[in-house]
PDB file of C-alpha atoms in Angstrom:
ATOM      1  CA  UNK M   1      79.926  84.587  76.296  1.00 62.00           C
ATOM      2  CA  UNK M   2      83.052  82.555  76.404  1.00 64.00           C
ATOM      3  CA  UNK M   3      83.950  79.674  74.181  1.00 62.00           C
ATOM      4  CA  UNK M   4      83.324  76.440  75.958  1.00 65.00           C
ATOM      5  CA  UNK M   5      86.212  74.769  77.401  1.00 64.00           C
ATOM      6  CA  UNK M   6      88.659  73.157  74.765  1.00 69.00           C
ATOM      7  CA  UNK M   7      90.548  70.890  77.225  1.00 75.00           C
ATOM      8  CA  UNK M   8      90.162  69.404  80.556  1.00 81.00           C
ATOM      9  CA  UNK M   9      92.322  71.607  82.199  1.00 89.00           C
ATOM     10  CA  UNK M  10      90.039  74.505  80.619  1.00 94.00           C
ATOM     11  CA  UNK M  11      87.141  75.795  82.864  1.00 93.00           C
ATOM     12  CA  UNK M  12      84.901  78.856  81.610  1.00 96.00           C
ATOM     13  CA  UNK M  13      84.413  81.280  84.864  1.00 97.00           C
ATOM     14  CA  UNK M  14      82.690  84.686  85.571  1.00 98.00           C
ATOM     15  CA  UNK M  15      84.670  87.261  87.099  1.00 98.00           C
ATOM     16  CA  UNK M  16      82.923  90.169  89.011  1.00 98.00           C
ATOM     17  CA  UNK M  17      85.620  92.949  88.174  1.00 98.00           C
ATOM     18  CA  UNK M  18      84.785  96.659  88.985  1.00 98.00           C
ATOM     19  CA  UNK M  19      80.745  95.866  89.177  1.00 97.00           C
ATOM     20  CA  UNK M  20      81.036  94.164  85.927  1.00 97.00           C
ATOM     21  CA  UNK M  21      80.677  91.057  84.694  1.00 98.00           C
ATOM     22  CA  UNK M  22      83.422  89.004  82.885  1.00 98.00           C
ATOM     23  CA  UNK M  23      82.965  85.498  81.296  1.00 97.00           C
ATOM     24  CA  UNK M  24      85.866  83.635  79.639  1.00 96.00           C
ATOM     25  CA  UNK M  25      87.741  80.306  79.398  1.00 96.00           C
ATOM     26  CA  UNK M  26      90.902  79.662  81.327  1.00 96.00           C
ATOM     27  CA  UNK M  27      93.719  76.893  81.933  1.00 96.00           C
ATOM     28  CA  UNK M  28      92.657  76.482  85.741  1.00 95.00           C
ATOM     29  CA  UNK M  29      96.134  77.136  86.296  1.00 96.00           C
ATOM     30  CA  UNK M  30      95.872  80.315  85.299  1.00 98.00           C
ATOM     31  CA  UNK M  31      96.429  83.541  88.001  1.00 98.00           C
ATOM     32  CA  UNK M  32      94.016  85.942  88.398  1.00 98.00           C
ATOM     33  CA  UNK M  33      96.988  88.412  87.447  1.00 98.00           C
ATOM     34  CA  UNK M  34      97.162  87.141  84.460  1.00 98.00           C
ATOM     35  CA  UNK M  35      94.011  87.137  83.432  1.00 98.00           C
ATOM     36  CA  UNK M  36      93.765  90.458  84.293  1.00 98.00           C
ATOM     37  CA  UNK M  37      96.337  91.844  82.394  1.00 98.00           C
ATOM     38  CA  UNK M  38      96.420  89.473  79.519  1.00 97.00           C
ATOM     39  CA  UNK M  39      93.180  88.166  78.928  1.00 97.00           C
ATOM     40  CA  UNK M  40      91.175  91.486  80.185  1.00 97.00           C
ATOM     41  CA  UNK M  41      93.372  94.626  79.498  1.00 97.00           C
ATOM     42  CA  UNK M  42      93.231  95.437  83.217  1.00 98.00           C
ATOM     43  CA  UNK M  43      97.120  96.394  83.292  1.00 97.00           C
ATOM     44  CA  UNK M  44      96.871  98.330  86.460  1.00 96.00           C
ATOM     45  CA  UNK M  45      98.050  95.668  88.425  1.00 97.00           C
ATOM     46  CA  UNK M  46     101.935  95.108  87.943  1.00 97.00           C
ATOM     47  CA  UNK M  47     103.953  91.764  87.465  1.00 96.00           C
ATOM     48  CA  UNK M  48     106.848  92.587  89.950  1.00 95.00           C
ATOM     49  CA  UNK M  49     108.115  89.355  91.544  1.00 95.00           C
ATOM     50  CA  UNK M  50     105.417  86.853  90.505  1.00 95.00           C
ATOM     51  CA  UNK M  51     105.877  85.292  93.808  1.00 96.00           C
ATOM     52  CA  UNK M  52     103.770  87.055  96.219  1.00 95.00           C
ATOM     53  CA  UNK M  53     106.416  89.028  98.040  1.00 96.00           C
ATOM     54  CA  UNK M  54     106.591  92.645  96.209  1.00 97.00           C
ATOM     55  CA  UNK M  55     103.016  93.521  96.631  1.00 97.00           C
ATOM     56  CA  UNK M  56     102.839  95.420  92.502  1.00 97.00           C
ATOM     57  CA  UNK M  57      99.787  93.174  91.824  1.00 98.00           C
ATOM     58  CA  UNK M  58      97.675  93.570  95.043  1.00 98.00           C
ATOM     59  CA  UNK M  59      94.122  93.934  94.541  1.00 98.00           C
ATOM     60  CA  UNK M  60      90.814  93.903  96.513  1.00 98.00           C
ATOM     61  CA  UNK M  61      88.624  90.596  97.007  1.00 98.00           C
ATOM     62  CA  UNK M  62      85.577  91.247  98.549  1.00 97.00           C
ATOM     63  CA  UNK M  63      87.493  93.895 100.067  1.00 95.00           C
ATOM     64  CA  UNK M  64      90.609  92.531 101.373  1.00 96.00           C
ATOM     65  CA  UNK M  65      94.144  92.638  99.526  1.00 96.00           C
ATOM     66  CA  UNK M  66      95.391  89.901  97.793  1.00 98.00           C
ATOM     67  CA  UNK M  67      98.585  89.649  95.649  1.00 98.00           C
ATOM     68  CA  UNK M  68      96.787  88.368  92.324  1.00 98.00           C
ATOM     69  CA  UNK M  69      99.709  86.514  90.997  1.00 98.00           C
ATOM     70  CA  UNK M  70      99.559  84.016  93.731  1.00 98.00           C
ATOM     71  CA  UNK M  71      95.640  83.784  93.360  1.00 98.00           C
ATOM     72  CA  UNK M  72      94.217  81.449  90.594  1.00 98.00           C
ATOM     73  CA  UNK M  73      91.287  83.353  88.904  1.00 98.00           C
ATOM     74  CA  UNK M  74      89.407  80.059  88.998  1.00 97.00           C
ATOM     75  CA  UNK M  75      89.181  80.520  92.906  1.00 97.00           C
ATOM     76  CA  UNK M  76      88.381  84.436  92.286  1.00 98.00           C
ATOM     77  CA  UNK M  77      84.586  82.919  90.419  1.00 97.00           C
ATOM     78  CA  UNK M  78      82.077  84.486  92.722  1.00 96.00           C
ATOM     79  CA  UNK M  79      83.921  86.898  94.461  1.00 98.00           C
ATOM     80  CA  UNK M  80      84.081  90.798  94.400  1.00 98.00           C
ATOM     81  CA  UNK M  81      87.452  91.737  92.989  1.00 98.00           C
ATOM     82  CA  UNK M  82      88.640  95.523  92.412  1.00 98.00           C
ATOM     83  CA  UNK M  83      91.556  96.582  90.514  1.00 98.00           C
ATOM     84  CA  UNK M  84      92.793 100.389  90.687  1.00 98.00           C
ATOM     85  CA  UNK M  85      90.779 101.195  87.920  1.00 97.00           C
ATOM     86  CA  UNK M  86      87.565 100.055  89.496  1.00 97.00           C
ATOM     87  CA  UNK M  87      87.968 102.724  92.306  1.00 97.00           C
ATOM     88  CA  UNK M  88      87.198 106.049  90.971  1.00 96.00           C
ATOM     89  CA  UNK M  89      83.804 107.056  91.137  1.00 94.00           C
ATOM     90  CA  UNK M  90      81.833 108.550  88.697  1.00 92.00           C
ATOM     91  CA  UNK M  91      85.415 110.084  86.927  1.00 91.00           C
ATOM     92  CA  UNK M  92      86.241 111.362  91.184  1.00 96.00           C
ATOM     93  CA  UNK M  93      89.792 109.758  91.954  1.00 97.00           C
ATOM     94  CA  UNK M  94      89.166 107.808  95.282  1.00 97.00           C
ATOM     95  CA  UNK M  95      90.798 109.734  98.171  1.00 97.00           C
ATOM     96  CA  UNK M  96      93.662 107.369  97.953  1.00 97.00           C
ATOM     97  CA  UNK M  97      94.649 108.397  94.764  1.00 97.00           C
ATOM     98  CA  UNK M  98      94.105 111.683  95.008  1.00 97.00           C
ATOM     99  CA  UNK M  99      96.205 111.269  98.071  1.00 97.00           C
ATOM    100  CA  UNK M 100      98.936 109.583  95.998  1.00 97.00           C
ATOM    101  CA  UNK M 101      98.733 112.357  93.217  1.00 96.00           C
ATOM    102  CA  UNK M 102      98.837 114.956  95.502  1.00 96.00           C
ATOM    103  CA  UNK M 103     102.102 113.807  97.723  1.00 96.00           C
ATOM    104  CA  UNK M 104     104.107 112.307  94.823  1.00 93.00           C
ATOM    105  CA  UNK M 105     103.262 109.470  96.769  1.00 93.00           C
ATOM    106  CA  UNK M 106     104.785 107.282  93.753  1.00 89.00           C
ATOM    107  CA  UNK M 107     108.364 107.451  91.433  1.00 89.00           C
ATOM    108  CA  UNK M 108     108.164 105.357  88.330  1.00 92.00           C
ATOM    109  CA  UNK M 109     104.824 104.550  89.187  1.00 92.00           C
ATOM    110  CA  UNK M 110     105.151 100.645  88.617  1.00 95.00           C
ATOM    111  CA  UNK M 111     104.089  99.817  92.298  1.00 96.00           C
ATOM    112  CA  UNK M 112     101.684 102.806  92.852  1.00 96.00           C
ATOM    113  CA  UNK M 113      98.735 100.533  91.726  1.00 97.00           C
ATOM    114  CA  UNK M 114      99.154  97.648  94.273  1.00 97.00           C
ATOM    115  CA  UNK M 115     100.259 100.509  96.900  1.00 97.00           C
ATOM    116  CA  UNK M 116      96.762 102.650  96.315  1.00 98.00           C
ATOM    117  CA  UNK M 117      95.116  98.945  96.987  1.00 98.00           C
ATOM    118  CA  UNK M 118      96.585  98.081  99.877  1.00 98.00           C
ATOM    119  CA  UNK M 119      96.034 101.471 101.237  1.00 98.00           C
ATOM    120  CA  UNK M 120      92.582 101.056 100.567  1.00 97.00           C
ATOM    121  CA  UNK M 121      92.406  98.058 102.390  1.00 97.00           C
ATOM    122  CA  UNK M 122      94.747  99.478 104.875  1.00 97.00           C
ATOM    123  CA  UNK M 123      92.419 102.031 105.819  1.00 96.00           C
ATOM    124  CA  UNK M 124      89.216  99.809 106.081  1.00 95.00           C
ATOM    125  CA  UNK M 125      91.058  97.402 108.289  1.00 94.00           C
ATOM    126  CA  UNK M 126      92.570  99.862 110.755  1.00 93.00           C
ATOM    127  CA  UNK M 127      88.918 101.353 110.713  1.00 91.00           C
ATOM    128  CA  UNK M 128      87.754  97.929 111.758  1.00 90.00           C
ATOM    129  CA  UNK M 129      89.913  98.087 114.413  1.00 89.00           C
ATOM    130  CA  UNK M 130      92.250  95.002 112.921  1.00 91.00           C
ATOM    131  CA  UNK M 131      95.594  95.646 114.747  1.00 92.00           C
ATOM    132  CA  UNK M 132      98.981  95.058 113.305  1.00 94.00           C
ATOM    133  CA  UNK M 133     102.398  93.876 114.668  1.00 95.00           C
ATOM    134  CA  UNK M 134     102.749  97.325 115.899  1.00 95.00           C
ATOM    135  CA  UNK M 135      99.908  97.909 117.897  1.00 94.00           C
ATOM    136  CA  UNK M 136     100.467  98.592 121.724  1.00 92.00           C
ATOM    137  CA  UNK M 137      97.067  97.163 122.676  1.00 92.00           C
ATOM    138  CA  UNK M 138      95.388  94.615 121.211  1.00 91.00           C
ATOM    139  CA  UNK M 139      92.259  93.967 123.508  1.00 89.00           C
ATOM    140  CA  UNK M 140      88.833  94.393 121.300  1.00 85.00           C
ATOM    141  CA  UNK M 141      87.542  97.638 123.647  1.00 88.00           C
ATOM    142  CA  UNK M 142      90.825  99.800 122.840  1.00 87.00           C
ATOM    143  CA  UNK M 143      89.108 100.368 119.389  1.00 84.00           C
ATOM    144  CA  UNK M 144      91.194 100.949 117.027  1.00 85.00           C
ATOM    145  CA  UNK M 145      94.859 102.384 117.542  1.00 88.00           C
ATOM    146  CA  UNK M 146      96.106 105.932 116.540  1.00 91.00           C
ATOM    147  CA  UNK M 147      97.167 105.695 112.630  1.00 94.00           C
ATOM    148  CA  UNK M 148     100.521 106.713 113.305  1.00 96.00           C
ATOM    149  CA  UNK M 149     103.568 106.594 111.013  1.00 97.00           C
ATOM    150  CA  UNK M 150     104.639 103.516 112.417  1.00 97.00           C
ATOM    151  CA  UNK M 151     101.067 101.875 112.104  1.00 97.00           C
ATOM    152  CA  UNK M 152     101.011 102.592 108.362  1.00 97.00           C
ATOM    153  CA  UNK M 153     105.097 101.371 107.522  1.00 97.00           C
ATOM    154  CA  UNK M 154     103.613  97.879 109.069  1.00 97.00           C
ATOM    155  CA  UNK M 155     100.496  97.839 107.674  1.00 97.00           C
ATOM    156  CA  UNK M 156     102.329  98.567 104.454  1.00 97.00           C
ATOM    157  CA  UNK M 157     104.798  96.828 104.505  1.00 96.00           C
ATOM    158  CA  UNK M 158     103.881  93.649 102.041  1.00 95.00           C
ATOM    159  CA  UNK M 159     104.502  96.515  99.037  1.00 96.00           C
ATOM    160  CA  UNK M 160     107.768  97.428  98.073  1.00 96.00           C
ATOM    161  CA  UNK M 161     108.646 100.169  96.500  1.00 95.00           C
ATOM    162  CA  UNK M 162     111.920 100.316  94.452  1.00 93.00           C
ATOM    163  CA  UNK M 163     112.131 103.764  93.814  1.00 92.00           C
ATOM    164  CA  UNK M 164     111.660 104.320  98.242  1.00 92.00           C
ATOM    165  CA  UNK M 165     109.028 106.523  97.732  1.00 94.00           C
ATOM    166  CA  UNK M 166     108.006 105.329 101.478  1.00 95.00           C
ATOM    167  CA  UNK M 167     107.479 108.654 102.711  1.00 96.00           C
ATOM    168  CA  UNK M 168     105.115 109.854 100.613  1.00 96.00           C
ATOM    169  CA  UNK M 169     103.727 107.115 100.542  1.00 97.00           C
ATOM    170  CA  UNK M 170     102.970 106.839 104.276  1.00 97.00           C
ATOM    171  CA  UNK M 171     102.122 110.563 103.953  1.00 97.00           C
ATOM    172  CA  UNK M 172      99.512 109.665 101.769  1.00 97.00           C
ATOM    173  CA  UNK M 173      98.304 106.875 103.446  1.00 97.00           C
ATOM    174  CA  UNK M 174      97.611 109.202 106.186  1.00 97.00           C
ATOM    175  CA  UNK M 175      95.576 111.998 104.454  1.00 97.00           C
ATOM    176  CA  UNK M 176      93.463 109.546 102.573  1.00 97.00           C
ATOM    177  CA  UNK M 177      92.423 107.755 106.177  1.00 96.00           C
ATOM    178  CA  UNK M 178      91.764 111.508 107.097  1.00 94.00           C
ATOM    179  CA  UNK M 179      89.767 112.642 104.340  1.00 91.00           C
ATOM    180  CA  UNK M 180      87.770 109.169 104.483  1.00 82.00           C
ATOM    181  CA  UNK M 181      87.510 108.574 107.774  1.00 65.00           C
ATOM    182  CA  UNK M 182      88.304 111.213 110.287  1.00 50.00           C
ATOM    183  CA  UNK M 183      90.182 110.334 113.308  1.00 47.00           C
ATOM    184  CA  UNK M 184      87.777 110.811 116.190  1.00 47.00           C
ATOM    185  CA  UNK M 185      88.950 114.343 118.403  1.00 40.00           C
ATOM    186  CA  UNK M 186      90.593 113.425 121.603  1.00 40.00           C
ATOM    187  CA  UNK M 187      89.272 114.664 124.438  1.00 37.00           C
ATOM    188  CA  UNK M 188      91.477 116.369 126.827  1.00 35.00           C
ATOM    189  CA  UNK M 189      91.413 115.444 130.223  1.00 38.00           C
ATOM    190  CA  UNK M 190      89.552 117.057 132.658  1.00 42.00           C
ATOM    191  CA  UNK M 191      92.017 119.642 134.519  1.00 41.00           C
ATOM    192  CA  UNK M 192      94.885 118.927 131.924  1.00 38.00           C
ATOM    193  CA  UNK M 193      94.097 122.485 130.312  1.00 40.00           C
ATOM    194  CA  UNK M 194      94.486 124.071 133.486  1.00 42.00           C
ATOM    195  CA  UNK M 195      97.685 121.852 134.322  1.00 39.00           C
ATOM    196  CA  UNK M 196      99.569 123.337 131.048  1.00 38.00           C
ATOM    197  CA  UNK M 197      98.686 126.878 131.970  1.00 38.00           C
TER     198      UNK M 197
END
């Protein structure tokens, strides 16, 4: 239980992080970043740019990224937020990680936990069939587009990486939206088999 508030510009909140629960008192001007990192010992996330443009503190909310230094944790109350340590299972790395592991899809490693959220996300979306600046066709029945190279460098793109790691990155991007959701086989078209013989 947290200590009641000791000011007016105190508020005492519950944060849903990783399936637990979290109550404690904060300035409401407080980011969710920081109480994170400071006030929870969640240092996964990364202070890059504190301004919403280098992507090091992206997280999930209810499943969608969000760069936590721009997002007060009073407006995270009652929301479903996941950090990169909330998304192995059971000790299993999520295939995102294991992706990243795998492909040396990281260099110092500072960005690699707001990259392996947004890739999360990355993949869910592009499942959804959410398309990006990218994407040829846009119209609701083209389903979603192929998850190209391209497709993944946009989708991407709100996390920089310093170290330009980018190519592992994207390589891992790929695997892990293999491994968790399959692209669905082509089919060939009918005659095109006897056309290339």
């Amino acid at each position: 239980m947290a200590p009641p508030p000791s000011s007016a510009f105190d508020s005492s909140i519950t944060l849903d992080i990783n399936g637990d629960k979290h109550t404690l008192t904060v300035d409401h001007r407080t980011t969710l970043l920081d109480a994170l990192r400071e006030r929870l010992d969640l240092t996964g996330s990364k202070k890059g740019c504190d301004q919403g443009q280098c992507g090091a503190c992206t997280v999930l909310l209810d499943g969608r990224r969000a760069v936590s230094c721009l997002q007060l944790a009073v407006a995270a109350e009652g929301r479903a937020i996941t950090t990169v340590e909330g998304l192995a299972d059971d000790g299993q790395l999520h295939p995102v990680q294991q992706a990243f592991l795998d492909l040396d899809g990281y260099q110092c490693g500072y960005c690699t936990p707001g990259q392996i959220c947004s890739a999360v996300a990355v993949i869910e979306e592009h499942a959804a069939g959410w398309p990006s600046a990218v994407t040829e066709d846009v119209r609701p029945e083209a389903g979603p587009p192929p998850l190209s190279a391209e497709e993944i460098r946009e989708r991407m793109s709100g996390n920089l990486c310093r170290c330009s790691a980018y190519v592992s990155i994207v390589q891992a991007v790929a695997r892990a939206a293999a491994t968790v959701r399959p692209e669905p086989a082509t089919a060939t078209p009918a005659g095109a088999e006897e056309a290339a013989a």
